[in-house]
PDB file of C-alpha atoms and ligand atoms in Angstrom:
ATOM      1  CA  UNK A   1      -7.389  -3.138 -16.796  1.00 40.00           C
ATOM      2  CA  UNK A   2      -9.536  -2.023 -19.681  1.00 39.00           C
ATOM      3  CA  UNK A   3     -13.054  -3.005 -18.809  1.00 41.00           C
ATOM      4  CA  UNK A   4     -16.285  -1.196 -18.819  1.00 52.00           C
ATOM      5  CA  UNK A   5     -18.004  -0.875 -15.421  1.00 76.00           C
ATOM      6  CA  UNK A   6     -14.608  -0.644 -13.676  1.00 86.00           C
ATOM      7  CA  UNK A   7     -13.434   2.753 -12.546  1.00 93.00           C
ATOM      8  CA  UNK A   8     -10.649   4.624 -14.149  1.00 94.00           C
ATOM      9  CA  UNK A   9      -7.160   4.567 -12.604  1.00 96.00           C
ATOM     10  CA  UNK A  10      -5.603   8.025 -12.692  1.00 98.00           C
ATOM     11  CA  UNK A  11      -2.195   9.107 -11.490  1.00 98.00           C
ATOM     12  CA  UNK A  12      -1.673  12.772 -10.524  1.00 97.00           C
ATOM     13  CA  UNK A  13       1.896  13.832 -10.126  1.00 96.00           C
ATOM     14  CA  UNK A  14       3.478  17.246  -9.710  1.00 95.00           C
ATOM     15  CA  UNK A  15       6.309  19.016  -8.210  1.00 89.00           C
ATOM     16  CA  UNK A  16       6.302  19.258  -4.466  1.00 82.00           C
ATOM     17  CA  UNK A  17       4.401  22.570  -3.927  1.00 82.00           C
ATOM     18  CA  UNK A  18       2.295  22.168  -7.044  1.00 88.00           C
ATOM     19  CA  UNK A  19      -0.807  22.233  -4.875  1.00 90.00           C
ATOM     20  CA  UNK A  20      -1.887  18.690  -5.880  1.00 92.00           C
ATOM     21  CA  UNK A  21      -2.850  17.803  -2.327  1.00 90.00           C
ATOM     22  CA  UNK A  22      -5.321  20.624  -2.170  1.00 93.00           C
ATOM     23  CA  UNK A  23      -6.695  19.990  -5.632  1.00 96.00           C
ATOM     24  CA  UNK A  24      -7.260  16.272  -4.805  1.00 95.00           C
ATOM     25  CA  UNK A  25      -9.034  17.118  -1.512  1.00 93.00           C
ATOM     26  CA  UNK A  26     -11.340  19.539  -3.345  1.00 96.00           C
ATOM     27  CA  UNK A  27     -12.011  17.008  -6.123  1.00 97.00           C
ATOM     28  CA  UNK A  28     -12.924  14.224  -3.803  1.00 95.00           C
ATOM     29  CA  UNK A  29     -15.085  16.629  -1.605  1.00 95.00           C
ATOM     30  CA  UNK A  30     -16.983  17.802  -4.630  1.00 97.00           C
ATOM     31  CA  UNK A  31     -17.604  14.453  -6.331  1.00 96.00           C
ATOM     32  CA  UNK A  32     -18.612  11.057  -4.772  1.00 94.00           C
ATOM     33  CA  UNK A  33     -17.156   8.881  -7.370  1.00 94.00           C
ATOM     34  CA  UNK A  34     -13.582   9.339  -6.613  1.00 97.00           C
ATOM     35  CA  UNK A  35     -11.481   7.265  -4.219  1.00 95.00           C
ATOM     36  CA  UNK A  36      -8.121   8.696  -3.219  1.00 95.00           C
ATOM     37  CA  UNK A  37      -5.553   6.025  -2.466  1.00 95.00           C
ATOM     38  CA  UNK A  38      -3.697   6.345   0.880  1.00 95.00           C
ATOM     39  CA  UNK A  39      -0.011   5.482   0.492  1.00 96.00           C
ATOM     40  CA  UNK A  40       2.466   3.937   2.789  1.00 96.00           C
ATOM     41  CA  UNK A  41       5.610   5.910   3.539  1.00 98.00           C
ATOM     42  CA  UNK A  42       8.752   5.693   5.693  1.00 98.00           C
ATOM     43  CA  UNK A  43       8.745   9.504   6.005  1.00 97.00           C
ATOM     44  CA  UNK A  44       7.959  10.958   9.487  1.00 96.00           C
ATOM     45  CA  UNK A  45       4.535  12.595   9.789  1.00 96.00           C
ATOM     46  CA  UNK A  46       4.404  16.382   9.353  1.00 93.00           C
ATOM     47  CA  UNK A  47       2.454  18.406  11.906  1.00 93.00           C
ATOM     48  CA  UNK A  48      -1.287  17.758  11.382  1.00 94.00           C
ATOM     49  CA  UNK A  49      -0.851  14.585   9.329  1.00 95.00           C
ATOM     50  CA  UNK A  50      -2.973  11.671  10.386  1.00 96.00           C
ATOM     51  CA  UNK A  51      -2.230   7.906  10.281  1.00 97.00           C
ATOM     52  CA  UNK A  52      -4.397   6.111   7.703  1.00 94.00           C
ATOM     53  CA  UNK A  53      -5.639   9.397   6.246  1.00 92.00           C
ATOM     54  CA  UNK A  54      -2.521  11.238   5.057  1.00 92.00           C
ATOM     55  CA  UNK A  55      -0.376   8.120   4.900  1.00 95.00           C
ATOM     56  CA  UNK A  56       0.209   4.829   6.549  1.00 96.00           C
ATOM     57  CA  UNK A  57       3.420   5.720   8.413  1.00 98.00           C
ATOM     58  CA  UNK A  58       5.860   2.720   8.541  1.00 97.00           C
ATOM     59  CA  UNK A  59       9.435   2.258   9.641  1.00 97.00           C
ATOM     60  CA  UNK A  60      11.897   1.402   6.862  1.00 97.00           C
ATOM     61  CA  UNK A  61      11.876  -2.234   8.102  1.00 97.00           C
ATOM     62  CA  UNK A  62       8.076  -2.425   7.964  1.00 97.00           C
ATOM     63  CA  UNK A  63       8.033  -0.918   4.416  1.00 98.00           C
ATOM     64  CA  UNK A  64      10.635  -3.329   3.248  1.00 98.00           C
ATOM     65  CA  UNK A  65       8.464  -6.159   4.666  1.00 97.00           C
ATOM     66  CA  UNK A  66       5.522  -4.803   2.523  1.00 96.00           C
ATOM     67  CA  UNK A  67       7.772  -4.999  -0.559  1.00 97.00           C
ATOM     68  CA  UNK A  68       8.717  -8.599   0.247  1.00 97.00           C
ATOM     69  CA  UNK A  69       5.079  -9.443   0.652  1.00 96.00           C
ATOM     70  CA  UNK A  70       4.243  -8.045  -2.815  1.00 95.00           C
ATOM     71  CA  UNK A  71       1.640  -5.865  -1.098  1.00 95.00           C
ATOM     72  CA  UNK A  72       2.451  -2.739  -3.125  1.00 96.00           C
ATOM     73  CA  UNK A  73       1.296  -1.779  -6.635  1.00 95.00           C
ATOM     74  CA  UNK A  74       4.480   0.298  -7.065  1.00 96.00           C
ATOM     75  CA  UNK A  75       6.946   1.942  -4.747  1.00 96.00           C
ATOM     76  CA  UNK A  76       9.837   4.460  -5.032  1.00 93.00           C
ATOM     77  CA  UNK A  77      12.367   6.241  -2.968  1.00 94.00           C
ATOM     78  CA  UNK A  78      11.907  10.014  -2.923  1.00 88.00           C
ATOM     79  CA  UNK A  79      14.246  12.413  -1.146  1.00 84.00           C
ATOM     80  CA  UNK A  80      15.506   9.567   1.113  1.00 92.00           C
ATOM     81  CA  UNK A  81      12.164   7.983   2.025  1.00 96.00           C
ATOM     82  CA  UNK A  82      10.087   5.130   0.679  1.00 97.00           C
ATOM     83  CA  UNK A  83       6.593   5.730  -0.685  1.00 96.00           C
ATOM     84  CA  UNK A  84       4.315   3.083  -2.103  1.00 97.00           C
ATOM     85  CA  UNK A  85       0.769   2.309  -3.122  1.00 96.00           C
ATOM     86  CA  UNK A  86      -1.042  -0.578  -1.231  1.00 94.00           C
ATOM     87  CA  UNK A  87      -2.494  -2.881  -3.904  1.00 93.00           C
ATOM     88  CA  UNK A  88      -5.743  -4.073  -2.327  1.00 90.00           C
ATOM     89  CA  UNK A  89      -7.318  -0.697  -1.900  1.00 90.00           C
ATOM     90  CA  UNK A  90      -6.824   0.306  -5.590  1.00 94.00           C
ATOM     91  CA  UNK A  91      -8.281  -2.812  -7.120  1.00 92.00           C
ATOM     92  CA  UNK A  92     -11.216  -3.238  -4.738  1.00 93.00           C
ATOM     93  CA  UNK A  93     -12.347   0.378  -5.356  1.00 94.00           C
ATOM     94  CA  UNK A  94     -12.000   0.070  -9.149  1.00 94.00           C
ATOM     95  CA  UNK A  95     -13.995  -3.132  -9.102  1.00 93.00           C
ATOM     96  CA  UNK A  96     -16.805  -1.205  -7.290  1.00 94.00           C
ATOM     97  CA  UNK A  97     -16.767   1.210 -10.299  1.00 93.00           C
ATOM     98  CA  UNK A  98     -15.013   4.116  -8.523  1.00 96.00           C
ATOM     99  CA  UNK A  99     -12.373   6.236 -10.207  1.00 97.00           C
ATOM    100  CA  UNK A 100      -9.250   5.773  -8.164  1.00 97.00           C
ATOM    101  CA  UNK A 101      -6.702   8.535  -7.977  1.00 97.00           C
ATOM    102  CA  UNK A 102      -3.112   8.047  -6.939  1.00 96.00           C
ATOM    103  CA  UNK A 103      -1.151  11.084  -6.010  1.00 95.00           C
ATOM    104  CA  UNK A 104       2.358   9.769  -6.544  1.00 93.00           C
ATOM    105  CA  UNK A 105       5.754  10.779  -7.927  1.00 90.00           C
ATOM    106  CA  UNK A 106       7.128  10.010 -11.315  1.00 92.00           C
ATOM    107  CA  UNK A 107       9.018   6.803 -10.890  1.00 91.00           C
ATOM    108  CA  UNK A 108       5.908   5.086  -9.397  1.00 94.00           C
ATOM    109  CA  UNK A 109       3.730   6.628 -12.189  1.00 96.00           C
ATOM    110  CA  UNK A 110       6.034   5.101 -14.826  1.00 95.00           C
ATOM    111  CA  UNK A 111       6.013   1.669 -13.136  1.00 94.00           C
ATOM    112  CA  UNK A 112       2.220   1.610 -13.119  1.00 96.00           C
ATOM    113  CA  UNK A 113       1.872   2.930 -16.766  1.00 95.00           C
ATOM    114  CA  UNK A 114       4.196   0.188 -17.956  1.00 95.00           C
ATOM    115  CA  UNK A 115       2.110  -2.543 -16.216  1.00 92.00           C
ATOM    116  CA  UNK A 116      -1.275  -0.951 -16.893  1.00 92.00           C
ATOM    117  CA  UNK A 117      -1.059   1.242 -20.074  1.00 92.00           C
ATOM    118  CA  UNK A 118      -4.688   2.355 -19.712  1.00 91.00           C
ATOM    119  CA  UNK A 119      -3.782   4.322 -16.664  1.00 95.00           C
ATOM    120  CA  UNK A 120      -4.357   8.095 -17.084  1.00 97.00           C
ATOM    121  CA  UNK A 121      -1.396  10.296 -16.194  1.00 98.00           C
ATOM    122  CA  UNK A 122      -1.889  13.865 -15.250  1.00 98.00           C
ATOM    123  CA  UNK A 123       0.922  16.293 -14.366  1.00 97.00           C
ATOM    124  CA  UNK A 124       0.260  19.339 -12.252  1.00 96.00           C
ATOM    125  CA  UNK A 125       2.537  22.399 -12.179  1.00 95.00           C
ATOM    126  CA  UNK A 126       2.503  25.915 -10.729  1.00 93.00           C
ATOM    127  CA  UNK A 127       2.709  28.601 -13.409  1.00 93.00           C
ATOM    128  CA  UNK A 128       6.462  29.245 -12.859  1.00 93.00           C
ATOM    129  CA  UNK A 129       9.596  28.115 -10.990  1.00 92.00           C
ATOM    130  CA  UNK A 130       9.442  31.273  -8.902  1.00 93.00           C
ATOM    131  CA  UNK A 131       5.907  30.503  -7.777  1.00 92.00           C
ATOM    132  CA  UNK A 132       6.959  26.928  -6.880  1.00 92.00           C
ATOM    133  CA  UNK A 133       9.760  28.282  -4.735  1.00 92.00           C
ATOM    134  CA  UNK A 134       7.400  30.723  -2.982  1.00 92.00           C
ATOM    135  CA  UNK A 135       4.829  27.979  -2.269  1.00 89.00           C
ATOM    136  CA  UNK A 136       7.394  25.658  -0.756  1.00 88.00           C
ATOM    137  CA  UNK A 137       8.877  28.450   1.360  1.00 89.00           C
ATOM    138  CA  UNK A 138       5.403  29.682   2.363  1.00 88.00           C
ATOM    139  CA  UNK A 139       4.419  26.203   3.523  1.00 81.00           C
ATOM    140  CA  UNK A 140       6.888  26.736   6.476  1.00 83.00           C
ATOM    141  CA  UNK A 141       7.050  23.010   7.247  1.00 81.00           C
ATOM    142  CA  UNK A 142      10.464  22.227   5.757  1.00 82.00           C
ATOM    143  CA  UNK A 143      14.047  23.342   6.308  1.00 89.00           C
ATOM    144  CA  UNK A 144      15.906  25.270   3.613  1.00 91.00           C
ATOM    145  CA  UNK A 145      17.902  22.112   2.901  1.00 92.00           C
ATOM    146  CA  UNK A 146      14.842  20.031   2.166  1.00 88.00           C
ATOM    147  CA  UNK A 147      13.355  22.852   0.046  1.00 90.00           C
ATOM    148  CA  UNK A 148      16.607  22.987  -1.988  1.00 92.00           C
ATOM    149  CA  UNK A 149      16.376  19.133  -2.462  1.00 91.00           C
ATOM    150  CA  UNK A 150      12.814  19.487  -3.598  1.00 88.00           C
ATOM    151  CA  UNK A 151      13.674  22.273  -6.088  1.00 92.00           C
ATOM    152  CA  UNK A 152      16.510  20.158  -7.513  1.00 93.00           C
ATOM    153  CA  UNK A 153      14.165  17.118  -7.784  1.00 90.00           C
ATOM    154  CA  UNK A 154      11.628  19.419  -9.605  1.00 92.00           C
ATOM    155  CA  UNK A 155      14.263  20.326 -12.246  1.00 93.00           C
ATOM    156  CA  UNK A 156      14.924  16.618 -12.820  1.00 93.00           C
ATOM    157  CA  UNK A 157      11.182  15.821 -12.916  1.00 92.00           C
ATOM    158  CA  UNK A 158      10.514  18.538 -15.549  1.00 94.00           C
ATOM    159  CA  UNK A 159      12.424  16.364 -18.016  1.00 95.00           C
ATOM    160  CA  UNK A 160       9.772  13.651 -17.822  1.00 94.00           C
ATOM    161  CA  UNK A 161       6.587  15.733 -18.007  1.00 96.00           C
ATOM    162  CA  UNK A 162       6.440  14.682 -21.634  1.00 96.00           C
ATOM    163  CA  UNK A 163       5.766  11.136 -20.621  1.00 96.00           C
ATOM    164  CA  UNK A 164       2.385  12.165 -19.079  1.00 97.00           C
ATOM    165  CA  UNK A 165      -0.938  12.276 -20.948  1.00 97.00           C
ATOM    166  CA  UNK A 166      -2.111  15.698 -19.662  1.00 97.00           C
ATOM    167  CA  UNK A 167      -0.527  18.802 -18.247  1.00 97.00           C
ATOM    168  CA  UNK A 168      -2.626  21.024 -15.952  1.00 97.00           C
ATOM    169  CA  UNK A 169      -1.270  24.425 -14.730  1.00 95.00           C
ATOM    170  CA  UNK A 170      -2.486  25.237 -11.333  1.00 94.00           C
ATOM    171  CA  UNK A 171      -2.887  28.944 -11.281  1.00 92.00           C
ATOM    172  CA  UNK A 172      -6.247  28.729  -9.495  1.00 94.00           C
ATOM    173  CA  UNK A 173      -7.429  25.855  -7.326  1.00 95.00           C
ATOM    174  CA  UNK A 174     -11.044  25.969  -8.567  1.00 97.00           C
ATOM    175  CA  UNK A 175     -10.057  26.042 -12.262  1.00 97.00           C
ATOM    176  CA  UNK A 176      -7.388  23.332 -11.861  1.00 97.00           C
ATOM    177  CA  UNK A 177      -9.845  21.031  -9.955  1.00 97.00           C
ATOM    178  CA  UNK A 178     -12.451  21.540 -12.706  1.00 98.00           C
ATOM    179  CA  UNK A 179      -9.887  20.658 -15.420  1.00 98.00           C
ATOM    180  CA  UNK A 180      -8.749  17.509 -13.685  1.00 98.00           C
ATOM    181  CA  UNK A 181     -12.317  16.362 -13.229  1.00 98.00           C
ATOM    182  CA  UNK A 182     -13.109  16.976 -16.968  1.00 97.00           C
ATOM    183  CA  UNK A 183     -10.040  15.055 -18.071  1.00 97.00           C
ATOM    184  CA  UNK A 184     -10.933  11.995 -15.935  1.00 97.00           C
ATOM    185  CA  UNK A 185     -14.607  12.034 -17.000  1.00 95.00           C
ATOM    186  CA  UNK A 186     -13.571  12.299 -20.637  1.00 95.00           C
ATOM    187  CA  UNK A 187     -11.446   9.149 -20.243  1.00 94.00           C
ATOM    188  CA  UNK A 188     -14.660   7.117 -19.551  1.00 91.00           C
ATOM    189  CA  UNK A 189     -15.373   7.638 -23.242  1.00 91.00           C
ATOM    190  CA  UNK A 190     -12.096   6.261 -24.450  1.00 89.00           C
ATOM    191  CA  UNK A 191     -12.846   3.151 -26.577  1.00 89.00           C
ATOM    192  CA  UNK A 192     -10.958   0.812 -24.267  1.00 85.00           C
ATOM    193  CA  UNK A 193     -13.374   1.795 -21.404  1.00 84.00           C
ATOM    194  CA  UNK A 194     -16.424   1.283 -23.661  1.00 87.00           C
ATOM    195  CA  UNK A 195     -15.824  -2.460 -24.470  1.00 86.00           C
ATOM    196  CA  UNK A 196     -19.234  -3.482 -23.149  1.00 87.00           C
ATOM    197  CA  UNK A 197     -21.127  -0.912 -25.246  1.00 92.00           C
ATOM    198  CA  UNK A 198     -19.168  -1.794 -28.359  1.00 94.00           C
ATOM    199  CA  UNK A 199     -19.894  -5.461 -27.909  1.00 94.00           C
ATOM    200  CA  UNK A 200     -23.590  -4.707 -27.429  1.00 95.00           C
ATOM    201  CA  UNK A 201     -24.034  -2.542 -30.485  1.00 95.00           C
ATOM    202  CA  UNK A 202     -22.001  -5.088 -32.649  1.00 95.00           C
ATOM    203  CA  UNK A 203     -24.438  -7.847 -31.545  1.00 95.00           C
ATOM    204  CA  UNK A 204     -27.524  -5.580 -32.169  1.00 94.00           C
ATOM    205  CA  UNK A 205     -26.188  -4.637 -35.624  1.00 93.00           C
ATOM    206  CA  UNK A 206     -25.507  -8.255 -36.533  1.00 92.00           C
ATOM    207  CA  UNK A 207     -29.030  -9.137 -35.417  1.00 91.00           C
ATOM    208  CA  UNK A 208     -30.559  -6.399 -37.542  1.00 89.00           C
ATOM    209  CA  UNK A 209     -28.633  -7.577 -40.642  1.00 78.00           C
ATOM    210  CA  UNK A 210     -30.249 -10.967 -40.254  1.00 73.00           C
ATOM    211  CA  UNK A 211     -33.676  -9.519 -39.838  1.00 74.00           C
ATOM    212  CA  UNK A 212     -33.255  -7.177 -42.771  1.00 72.00           C
ATOM    213  CA  UNK A 213     -32.197 -10.025 -45.039  1.00 72.00           C
ATOM    214  CA  UNK A 214     -35.339 -11.954 -43.956  1.00 66.00           C
ATOM    215  CA  UNK A 215     -37.610  -8.926 -44.741  1.00 61.00           C
ATOM    216  CA  UNK A 216     -35.695  -8.177 -47.918  1.00 54.00           C
TER     217      UNK A 216
HETATM  218  P1  LIG B   1       5.318  14.245   0.564  1.00 63.38           P
HETATM  219  O1  LIG B   1       6.530  13.825   1.391  1.00 63.38           O
HETATM  220  O2  LIG B   1       5.423  15.664   0.183  1.00 63.38           O
HETATM  221  O3  LIG B   1       4.070  13.859   1.121  1.00 63.38           O
HETATM  222  O4  LIG B   1       5.415  13.427  -0.804  1.00 63.38           O
HETATM  223  C1  LIG B   1       6.584  13.354  -1.612  1.00 63.38           C
HETATM  224  C2  LIG B   1       6.347  12.744  -2.935  1.00 63.38           C
HETATM  225  O5  LIG B   1       5.907  11.394  -2.816  1.00 63.38           O
HETATM  226  C3  LIG B   1       5.121  13.398  -3.674  1.00 63.38           C
HETATM  227  O6  LIG B   1       5.566  13.729  -4.994  1.00 63.38           O
HETATM  228  C4  LIG B   1       4.087  12.440  -3.669  1.00 63.38           C
HETATM  229  O7  LIG B   1       3.246  12.499  -4.806  1.00 63.38           O
HETATM  230  C5  LIG B   1       4.873  11.157  -3.648  1.00 63.38           C
HETATM  231  N1  LIG B   1       4.201   9.986  -3.199  1.00 63.38           N
HETATM  232  C6  LIG B   1       3.184   9.878  -2.261  1.00 63.38           C
HETATM  233  N2  LIG B   1       2.729   8.627  -2.114  1.00 63.38           N
HETATM  234  C7  LIG B   1       3.357   7.871  -3.051  1.00 63.38           C
HETATM  235  C8  LIG B   1       3.351   6.488  -3.414  1.00 63.38           C
HETATM  236  O8  LIG B   1       2.538   5.689  -2.943  1.00 63.38           O
HETATM  237  N3  LIG B   1       4.110   6.130  -4.406  1.00 63.38           N
HETATM  238  C9  LIG B   1       5.038   6.917  -4.996  1.00 63.38           C
HETATM  239  N4  LIG B   1       5.770   6.444  -5.932  1.00 63.38           N
HETATM  240  N5  LIG B   1       5.077   8.252  -4.642  1.00 63.38           N
HETATM  241  C10 LIG B   1       4.316   8.727  -3.689  1.00 63.38           C
END
């Protein structure tokens, strides 16, 4: 997956309540080159969520069928529900040269990084645990029990932040979106994404050496 012309694959993870959904929406609204992958999940839709936009909502049986068909790039169980990334979408958009962003949790991120080491991993966090709790509570869409589960899960996830490439603290949506954009755009200049340029300049230099030796 390290070829020039192809888009960059970026994974953005963060605690539930880190604001990553909002940041991703802003990023894709402001820049044309991003394609945000739509995941499949066995979780029930929240009020306002739309099929094929928020997620592809599946029953557990349908999801397990997708696993059997090898239709997912990765999948994980998170707080009792399946979540997974449909393969086709990601590869076809990257082939078109678009930078694909997956907003997925940690286990899925690690599965992909192992298979495709060039993947860029960004972790988003609110400035403090207190702020995280306030955001989850303020969202008003989950029961206290689910919020408690998500806080516990956040404590576990915090142990793995070190496996990511970049950490972005989300204290302001605008600033956070700008930083994520800069990180992804910088990745285009990583040498493994510049293979075509490197090949061209090597050829040019080799060619010049020949001509120099002719002209003395
Ligand atoms: P939520 O239920 O709040 O929409 O998402 C719960 C968690 O699942 C979030 O951390 C989200 O990033 C993650 N998630 C969403 N889609 C996927 C996916 O396709 N694969 C994996 N591994 N995690 C996902």
